[in-house]
PDB file of C-alpha atoms in Angstrom:
ATOM      1  CA  UNK A   1      -4.647 211.025 -13.260  1.00 49.00           C
ATOM      2  CA  UNK A   2      -1.032 210.074 -13.982  1.00 53.00           C
ATOM      3  CA  UNK A   3       0.287 206.565 -13.590  1.00 47.00           C
ATOM      4  CA  UNK A   4       2.488 207.685 -10.690  1.00 49.00           C
ATOM      5  CA  UNK A   5      -0.459 209.240  -8.848  1.00 50.00           C
ATOM      6  CA  UNK A   6      -2.582 206.114  -9.344  1.00 38.00           C
ATOM      7  CA  UNK A   7       0.203 204.016  -7.865  1.00 42.00           C
ATOM      8  CA  UNK A   8       0.419 206.293  -4.825  1.00 39.00           C
ATOM      9  CA  UNK A   9      -3.356 206.113  -4.270  1.00 38.00           C
ATOM     10  CA  UNK A  10      -3.389 202.323  -4.551  1.00 33.00           C
ATOM     11  CA  UNK A  11      -0.466 202.011  -2.150  1.00 41.00           C
ATOM     12  CA  UNK A  12      -2.281 204.202   0.387  1.00 42.00           C
ATOM     13  CA  UNK A  13      -5.447 202.117  -0.024  1.00 35.00           C
ATOM     14  CA  UNK A  14      -3.594 198.851   0.576  1.00 35.00           C
ATOM     15  CA  UNK A  15      -1.961 200.243   3.710  1.00 35.00           C
ATOM     16  CA  UNK A  16      -5.327 201.469   4.982  1.00 38.00           C
ATOM     17  CA  UNK A  17      -6.913 198.041   4.452  1.00 32.00           C
ATOM     18  CA  UNK A  18      -3.966 196.341   6.167  1.00 38.00           C
ATOM     19  CA  UNK A  19      -4.203 198.578   9.200  1.00 37.00           C
ATOM     20  CA  UNK A  20      -7.974 198.124   9.304  1.00 38.00           C
ATOM     21  CA  UNK A  21      -7.597 194.353   9.180  1.00 42.00           C
ATOM     22  CA  UNK A  22      -5.173 194.360  12.085  1.00 38.00           C
ATOM     23  CA  UNK A  23      -7.155 196.690  14.302  1.00 39.00           C
ATOM     24  CA  UNK A  24     -10.446 194.848  13.651  1.00 38.00           C
ATOM     25  CA  UNK A  25      -9.111 191.549  15.034  1.00 40.00           C
ATOM     26  CA  UNK A  26     -10.819 190.749  18.372  1.00 46.00           C
ATOM     27  CA  UNK A  27      -8.665 191.608  21.366  1.00 45.00           C
ATOM     28  CA  UNK A  28      -9.591 188.278  22.968  1.00 55.00           C
ATOM     29  CA  UNK A  29      -8.527 186.162  19.979  1.00 69.00           C
ATOM     30  CA  UNK A  30      -6.930 182.909  21.151  1.00 78.00           C
ATOM     31  CA  UNK A  31      -3.411 182.287  20.005  1.00 92.00           C
ATOM     32  CA  UNK A  32      -2.463 179.152  18.091  1.00 95.00           C
ATOM     33  CA  UNK A  33      -0.449 177.833  21.042  1.00 96.00           C
ATOM     34  CA  UNK A  34      -3.308 178.465  23.459  1.00 96.00           C
ATOM     35  CA  UNK A  35      -5.589 176.483  21.150  1.00 96.00           C
ATOM     36  CA  UNK A  36      -3.153 173.605  21.478  1.00 96.00           C
ATOM     37  CA  UNK A  37      -3.433 173.924  25.240  1.00 97.00           C
ATOM     38  CA  UNK A  38      -7.224 173.818  24.973  1.00 97.00           C
ATOM     39  CA  UNK A  39      -7.092 170.721  22.778  1.00 97.00           C
ATOM     40  CA  UNK A  40      -4.857 168.991  25.312  1.00 97.00           C
ATOM     41  CA  UNK A  41      -7.192 169.869  28.177  1.00 97.00           C
ATOM     42  CA  UNK A  42     -10.172 168.414  26.280  1.00 97.00           C
ATOM     43  CA  UNK A  43      -8.264 165.131  26.076  1.00 97.00           C
ATOM     44  CA  UNK A  44      -7.711 165.209  29.843  1.00 98.00           C
ATOM     45  CA  UNK A  45     -11.395 165.956  30.345  1.00 97.00           C
ATOM     46  CA  UNK A  46     -12.212 162.905  28.219  1.00 97.00           C
ATOM     47  CA  UNK A  47     -10.150 160.698  30.560  1.00 98.00           C
ATOM     48  CA  UNK A  48     -11.803 162.199  33.633  1.00 97.00           C
ATOM     49  CA  UNK A  49     -15.311 161.673  32.220  1.00 96.00           C
ATOM     50  CA  UNK A  50     -14.478 158.090  31.214  1.00 96.00           C
ATOM     51  CA  UNK A  51     -13.352 157.361  34.774  1.00 96.00           C
ATOM     52  CA  UNK A  52     -16.597 158.867  36.098  1.00 92.00           C
ATOM     53  CA  UNK A  53     -18.720 156.647  33.883  1.00 88.00           C
ATOM     54  CA  UNK A  54     -16.792 153.547  34.921  1.00 90.00           C
ATOM     55  CA  UNK A  55     -17.188 154.393  38.616  1.00 87.00           C
ATOM     56  CA  UNK A  56     -20.907 155.234  38.789  1.00 78.00           C
ATOM     57  CA  UNK A  57     -20.285 158.972  38.344  1.00 84.00           C
ATOM     58  CA  UNK A  58     -17.732 159.155  41.124  1.00 86.00           C
ATOM     59  CA  UNK A  59     -14.964 161.294  39.631  1.00 94.00           C
ATOM     60  CA  UNK A  60     -11.226 160.889  40.275  1.00 96.00           C
ATOM     61  CA  UNK A  61      -9.375 162.553  43.103  1.00 96.00           C
ATOM     62  CA  UNK A  62      -7.083 165.515  42.466  1.00 97.00           C
ATOM     63  CA  UNK A  63      -3.968 163.324  42.770  1.00 97.00           C
ATOM     64  CA  UNK A  64      -5.164 161.049  39.984  1.00 97.00           C
ATOM     65  CA  UNK A  65      -5.534 163.709  37.297  1.00 98.00           C
ATOM     66  CA  UNK A  66      -1.976 163.753  35.969  1.00 97.00           C
ATOM     67  CA  UNK A  67       0.234 161.523  33.888  1.00 97.00           C
ATOM     68  CA  UNK A  68       0.705 158.235  35.757  1.00 96.00           C
ATOM     69  CA  UNK A  69      -1.951 159.177  38.320  1.00 97.00           C
ATOM     70  CA  UNK A  70      -4.153 156.182  37.694  1.00 96.00           C
ATOM     71  CA  UNK A  71      -6.478 157.286  34.899  1.00 97.00           C
ATOM     72  CA  UNK A  72      -6.732 155.195  31.743  1.00 96.00           C
ATOM     73  CA  UNK A  73      -4.863 157.601  29.447  1.00 96.00           C
ATOM     74  CA  UNK A  74      -2.991 156.135  26.461  1.00 95.00           C
ATOM     75  CA  UNK A  75      -1.696 159.536  25.359  1.00 96.00           C
ATOM     76  CA  UNK A  76      -1.125 162.384  27.806  1.00 97.00           C
ATOM     77  CA  UNK A  77      -0.915 165.844  26.224  1.00 97.00           C
ATOM     78  CA  UNK A  78       2.158 168.050  26.358  1.00 97.00           C
ATOM     79  CA  UNK A  79       2.354 171.688  27.390  1.00 97.00           C
ATOM     80  CA  UNK A  80       3.215 173.465  24.107  1.00 96.00           C
ATOM     81  CA  UNK A  81       4.720 176.385  26.022  1.00 97.00           C
ATOM     82  CA  UNK A  82       7.354 174.220  27.691  1.00 96.00           C
ATOM     83  CA  UNK A  83       7.500 171.045  25.632  1.00 95.00           C
ATOM     84  CA  UNK A  84       6.989 169.030  28.811  1.00 97.00           C
ATOM     85  CA  UNK A  85       4.034 166.926  29.928  1.00 97.00           C
ATOM     86  CA  UNK A  86       0.965 169.010  30.776  1.00 98.00           C
ATOM     87  CA  UNK A  87       0.388 168.903  34.517  1.00 97.00           C
ATOM     88  CA  UNK A  88      -1.232 170.676  37.476  1.00 98.00           C
ATOM     89  CA  UNK A  89      -0.083 174.230  38.150  1.00 97.00           C
ATOM     90  CA  UNK A  90      -0.940 177.894  37.791  1.00 96.00           C
ATOM     91  CA  UNK A  91       1.228 178.976  34.835  1.00 97.00           C
ATOM     92  CA  UNK A  92       0.278 178.948  31.181  1.00 97.00           C
ATOM     93  CA  UNK A  93      -0.233 175.490  29.746  1.00 97.00           C
ATOM     94  CA  UNK A  94      -1.042 173.948  33.130  1.00 98.00           C
ATOM     95  CA  UNK A  95      -4.373 173.226  34.800  1.00 98.00           C
ATOM     96  CA  UNK A  96      -6.163 173.135  38.154  1.00 98.00           C
ATOM     97  CA  UNK A  97      -8.456 170.163  38.715  1.00 98.00           C
ATOM     98  CA  UNK A  98     -10.904 170.312  41.653  1.00 98.00           C
ATOM     99  CA  UNK A  99     -13.406 167.545  42.438  1.00 96.00           C
ATOM    100  CA  UNK A 100     -16.446 168.344  44.550  1.00 92.00           C
ATOM    101  CA  UNK A 101     -16.526 167.243  48.172  1.00 86.00           C
ATOM    102  CA  UNK A 102     -18.693 164.195  47.443  1.00 80.00           C
ATOM    103  CA  UNK A 103     -16.893 163.417  44.185  1.00 85.00           C
ATOM    104  CA  UNK A 104     -19.975 163.728  41.981  1.00 85.00           C
ATOM    105  CA  UNK A 105     -18.705 166.666  39.915  1.00 93.00           C
ATOM    106  CA  UNK A 106     -15.499 168.504  39.081  1.00 97.00           C
ATOM    107  CA  UNK A 107     -13.955 171.688  37.674  1.00 98.00           C
ATOM    108  CA  UNK A 108     -10.990 171.700  35.308  1.00 98.00           C
ATOM    109  CA  UNK A 109      -9.506 175.191  34.896  1.00 98.00           C
ATOM    110  CA  UNK A 110      -6.886 175.397  32.134  1.00 97.00           C
ATOM    111  CA  UNK A 111      -4.455 178.326  32.292  1.00 98.00           C
ATOM    112  CA  UNK A 112      -3.773 180.073  29.003  1.00 97.00           C
ATOM    113  CA  UNK A 113      -1.252 182.793  28.216  1.00 96.00           C
ATOM    114  CA  UNK A 114      -4.061 185.265  28.976  1.00 93.00           C
ATOM    115  CA  UNK A 115      -6.958 184.139  31.108  1.00 95.00           C
ATOM    116  CA  UNK A 116      -8.364 180.667  31.755  1.00 97.00           C
ATOM    117  CA  UNK A 117     -10.324 178.009  29.902  1.00 97.00           C
ATOM    118  CA  UNK A 118     -12.921 176.506  32.282  1.00 97.00           C
ATOM    119  CA  UNK A 119     -14.249 172.956  31.883  1.00 97.00           C
ATOM    120  CA  UNK A 120     -16.330 170.787  34.155  1.00 96.00           C
ATOM    121  CA  UNK A 121     -18.675 167.850  34.500  1.00 95.00           C
ATOM    122  CA  UNK A 122     -20.848 165.908  36.902  1.00 92.00           C
ATOM    123  CA  UNK A 123     -23.705 163.509  37.441  1.00 86.00           C
ATOM    124  CA  UNK A 124     -26.778 164.347  35.291  1.00 85.00           C
ATOM    125  CA  UNK A 125     -29.654 165.646  37.412  1.00 85.00           C
ATOM    126  CA  UNK A 126     -31.973 162.843  36.333  1.00 88.00           C
ATOM    127  CA  UNK A 127     -29.384 160.240  37.334  1.00 86.00           C
ATOM    128  CA  UNK A 128     -28.908 161.826  40.753  1.00 87.00           C
ATOM    129  CA  UNK A 129     -32.632 161.767  41.375  1.00 92.00           C
ATOM    130  CA  UNK A 130     -32.938 158.118  40.317  1.00 92.00           C
ATOM    131  CA  UNK A 131     -30.087 156.975  42.544  1.00 91.00           C
ATOM    132  CA  UNK A 132     -31.249 159.036  45.515  1.00 94.00           C
ATOM    133  CA  UNK A 133     -34.729 157.511  45.260  1.00 96.00           C
ATOM    134  CA  UNK A 134     -33.271 154.009  45.130  1.00 96.00           C
ATOM    135  CA  UNK A 135     -31.071 154.707  48.167  1.00 96.00           C
ATOM    136  CA  UNK A 136     -34.056 155.915  50.212  1.00 96.00           C
ATOM    137  CA  UNK A 137     -36.081 152.866  49.226  1.00 95.00           C
ATOM    138  CA  UNK A 138     -33.227 150.650  50.375  1.00 95.00           C
ATOM    139  CA  UNK A 139     -33.209 152.471  53.669  1.00 95.00           C
ATOM    140  CA  UNK A 140     -36.876 151.592  54.185  1.00 95.00           C
ATOM    141  CA  UNK A 141     -36.004 147.914  53.672  1.00 95.00           C
ATOM    142  CA  UNK A 142     -33.140 148.191  56.148  1.00 95.00           C
ATOM    143  CA  UNK A 143     -35.474 149.840  58.656  1.00 95.00           C
ATOM    144  CA  UNK A 144     -37.881 146.902  58.297  1.00 93.00           C
ATOM    145  CA  UNK A 145     -35.081 144.502  59.166  1.00 94.00           C
ATOM    146  CA  UNK A 146     -34.080 146.531  62.203  1.00 95.00           C
ATOM    147  CA  UNK A 147     -37.681 146.662  63.426  1.00 94.00           C
ATOM    148  CA  UNK A 148     -38.069 142.917  62.862  1.00 91.00           C
ATOM    149  CA  UNK A 149     -34.882 142.324  64.875  1.00 91.00           C
ATOM    150  CA  UNK A 150     -36.294 144.397  67.763  1.00 92.00           C
ATOM    151  CA  UNK A 151     -39.575 142.480  67.710  1.00 91.00           C
ATOM    152  CA  UNK A 152     -37.603 139.244  68.137  1.00 90.00           C
ATOM    153  CA  UNK A 153     -35.311 140.644  70.869  1.00 90.00           C
ATOM    154  CA  UNK A 154     -37.689 142.140  73.417  1.00 90.00           C
ATOM    155  CA  UNK A 155     -37.992 145.525  71.671  1.00 90.00           C
ATOM    156  CA  UNK A 156     -34.219 146.007  71.888  1.00 93.00           C
ATOM    157  CA  UNK A 157     -32.676 147.318  68.700  1.00 95.00           C
ATOM    158  CA  UNK A 158     -29.387 145.924  67.330  1.00 94.00           C
ATOM    159  CA  UNK A 159     -25.993 147.462  68.023  1.00 94.00           C
ATOM    160  CA  UNK A 160     -24.386 149.334  65.139  1.00 94.00           C
ATOM    161  CA  UNK A 161     -21.877 146.541  64.576  1.00 94.00           C
ATOM    162  CA  UNK A 162     -24.716 144.039  64.158  1.00 93.00           C
ATOM    163  CA  UNK A 163     -26.443 145.794  61.254  1.00 94.00           C
ATOM    164  CA  UNK A 164     -24.717 143.681  58.578  1.00 93.00           C
ATOM    165  CA  UNK A 165     -25.839 140.894  56.235  1.00 90.00           C
ATOM    166  CA  UNK A 166     -23.487 138.502  58.036  1.00 90.00           C
ATOM    167  CA  UNK A 167     -25.203 139.037  61.405  1.00 88.00           C
ATOM    168  CA  UNK A 168     -28.752 139.041  60.054  1.00 88.00           C
ATOM    169  CA  UNK A 169     -28.043 135.858  58.072  1.00 81.00           C
ATOM    170  CA  UNK A 170     -30.150 133.826  55.680  1.00 77.00           C
ATOM    171  CA  UNK A 171     -33.651 134.949  54.840  1.00 81.00           C
ATOM    172  CA  UNK A 172     -32.682 138.581  54.496  1.00 87.00           C
ATOM    173  CA  UNK A 173     -32.255 140.010  51.021  1.00 91.00           C
ATOM    174  CA  UNK A 174     -29.795 142.716  51.904  1.00 94.00           C
ATOM    175  CA  UNK A 175     -30.262 146.090  50.139  1.00 95.00           C
ATOM    176  CA  UNK A 176     -27.767 147.051  47.434  1.00 93.00           C
ATOM    177  CA  UNK A 177     -26.000 150.390  47.202  1.00 94.00           C
ATOM    178  CA  UNK A 178     -27.300 151.819  43.900  1.00 92.00           C
ATOM    179  CA  UNK A 179     -23.986 153.620  43.318  1.00 87.00           C
ATOM    180  CA  UNK A 180     -21.702 150.612  43.650  1.00 85.00           C
ATOM    181  CA  UNK A 181     -23.895 147.555  43.070  1.00 88.00           C
ATOM    182  CA  UNK A 182     -22.461 146.007  46.270  1.00 92.00           C
ATOM    183  CA  UNK A 183     -24.162 145.412  49.613  1.00 93.00           C
ATOM    184  CA  UNK A 184     -25.261 148.556  51.419  1.00 95.00           C
ATOM    185  CA  UNK A 185     -22.813 149.220  54.272  1.00 95.00           C
ATOM    186  CA  UNK A 186     -22.269 151.717  57.053  1.00 96.00           C
ATOM    187  CA  UNK A 187     -20.031 154.540  55.833  1.00 95.00           C
ATOM    188  CA  UNK A 188     -19.830 158.041  54.442  1.00 92.00           C
ATOM    189  CA  UNK A 189     -19.917 157.386  50.681  1.00 87.00           C
ATOM    190  CA  UNK A 190     -22.959 157.841  48.455  1.00 89.00           C
ATOM    191  CA  UNK A 191     -25.544 155.148  49.143  1.00 93.00           C
ATOM    192  CA  UNK A 192     -23.975 154.183  52.489  1.00 96.00           C
ATOM    193  CA  UNK A 193     -26.081 154.250  55.637  1.00 97.00           C
ATOM    194  CA  UNK A 194     -25.418 155.545  59.118  1.00 97.00           C
ATOM    195  CA  UNK A 195     -27.062 153.721  62.002  1.00 97.00           C
ATOM    196  CA  UNK A 196     -26.808 154.703  65.659  1.00 96.00           C
ATOM    197  CA  UNK A 197     -28.376 152.850  68.569  1.00 93.00           C
ATOM    198  CA  UNK A 198     -29.823 155.169  71.221  1.00 92.00           C
ATOM    199  CA  UNK A 199     -31.297 154.810  74.679  1.00 88.00           C
ATOM    200  CA  UNK A 200     -29.350 151.669  75.528  1.00 87.00           C
ATOM    201  CA  UNK A 201     -31.060 149.805  72.733  1.00 86.00           C
ATOM    202  CA  UNK A 202     -34.538 151.331  73.093  1.00 90.00           C
ATOM    203  CA  UNK A 203     -34.164 153.536  70.011  1.00 94.00           C
ATOM    204  CA  UNK A 204     -32.078 154.264  66.942  1.00 96.00           C
ATOM    205  CA  UNK A 205     -31.314 156.761  64.191  1.00 96.00           C
ATOM    206  CA  UNK A 206     -30.977 155.546  60.576  1.00 97.00           C
ATOM    207  CA  UNK A 207     -30.112 157.641  57.506  1.00 97.00           C
ATOM    208  CA  UNK A 208     -28.526 157.305  54.077  1.00 97.00           C
ATOM    209  CA  UNK A 209     -25.991 159.436  52.187  1.00 94.00           C
ATOM    210  CA  UNK A 210     -27.554 161.203  49.148  1.00 93.00           C
ATOM    211  CA  UNK A 211     -26.014 163.571  46.641  1.00 88.00           C
ATOM    212  CA  UNK A 212     -27.702 166.354  48.605  1.00 88.00           C
ATOM    213  CA  UNK A 213     -26.268 165.158  51.935  1.00 91.00           C
ATOM    214  CA  UNK A 214     -27.653 162.902  54.634  1.00 95.00           C
ATOM    215  CA  UNK A 215     -31.345 162.010  54.462  1.00 96.00           C
ATOM    216  CA  UNK A 216     -33.803 162.775  57.237  1.00 95.00           C
ATOM    217  CA  UNK A 217     -33.169 160.126  59.924  1.00 95.00           C
ATOM    218  CA  UNK A 218     -35.625 157.282  60.529  1.00 95.00           C
ATOM    219  CA  UNK A 219     -36.439 156.277  64.088  1.00 94.00           C
ATOM    220  CA  UNK A 220     -38.450 153.543  65.797  1.00 93.00           C
ATOM    221  CA  UNK A 221     -42.024 152.995  64.674  1.00 84.00           C
ATOM    222  CA  UNK A 222     -44.733 152.375  67.249  1.00 61.00           C
ATOM    223  CA  UNK A 223     -44.893 148.913  68.780  1.00 54.00           C
ATOM    224  CA  UNK A 224     -48.391 148.398  67.315  1.00 45.00           C
ATOM    225  CA  UNK A 225     -47.102 149.172  63.819  1.00 51.00           C
ATOM    226  CA  UNK A 226     -43.924 147.160  64.057  1.00 50.00           C
ATOM    227  CA  UNK A 227     -43.575 144.370  61.535  1.00 47.00           C
ATOM    228  CA  UNK A 228     -43.483 140.932  63.188  1.00 48.00           C
ATOM    229  CA  UNK A 229     -43.367 138.804  60.082  1.00 46.00           C
ATOM    230  CA  UNK A 230     -40.175 137.248  58.806  1.00 48.00           C
ATOM    231  CA  UNK A 231     -38.291 139.211  56.109  1.00 47.00           C
ATOM    232  CA  UNK A 232     -39.480 136.857  53.417  1.00 43.00           C
ATOM    233  CA  UNK A 233     -43.085 136.879  54.650  1.00 43.00           C
TER     234      UNK A 233
END
């Protein structure tokens, strides 16, 4: 084989390998710029998760997840496609942040040049179960107070505005919301209770907000079973 022919064969082999190398690259390979977008979104996710931990796994609202929105975020990432600050949107280098209805989880969808990069987070299952159990136990204590009140007021249950630590006064160790560490109050947030007087004071409905929704309502116990001792007894 002549030197010239060897050179031609080697040239053809190199071209073949080059073409093979190009065609064997995965079609879904992420570009360098898209990887920068992903890195920036992971930083945003870190800020969101940090907020959740500081607020008993209650994640930020949609309006908060942006530069200057209220998150503790020393460095906010830039959109490498535009050179501007990365923010909410639907074009490449932007993101869509969606918290769940009760705020206990979220989805962070990052928009790449082709396709999306999904992220998310939420309360661990074991933590949800622990807090839900504590909330239901607190509701039992609150029910005892309501029943004790009725026993002292001619079997008439308190009005909704009276079911507060201020009205019940000394001697009552008021239940604590396991999500906030503060006194349990009437409301719609996790660990809050909902109390409704019925039958012109002859009955009531009492429930607590769990991660799965409202608990099964408690109602009056029988007169024979009603506690008549003081709360500290």
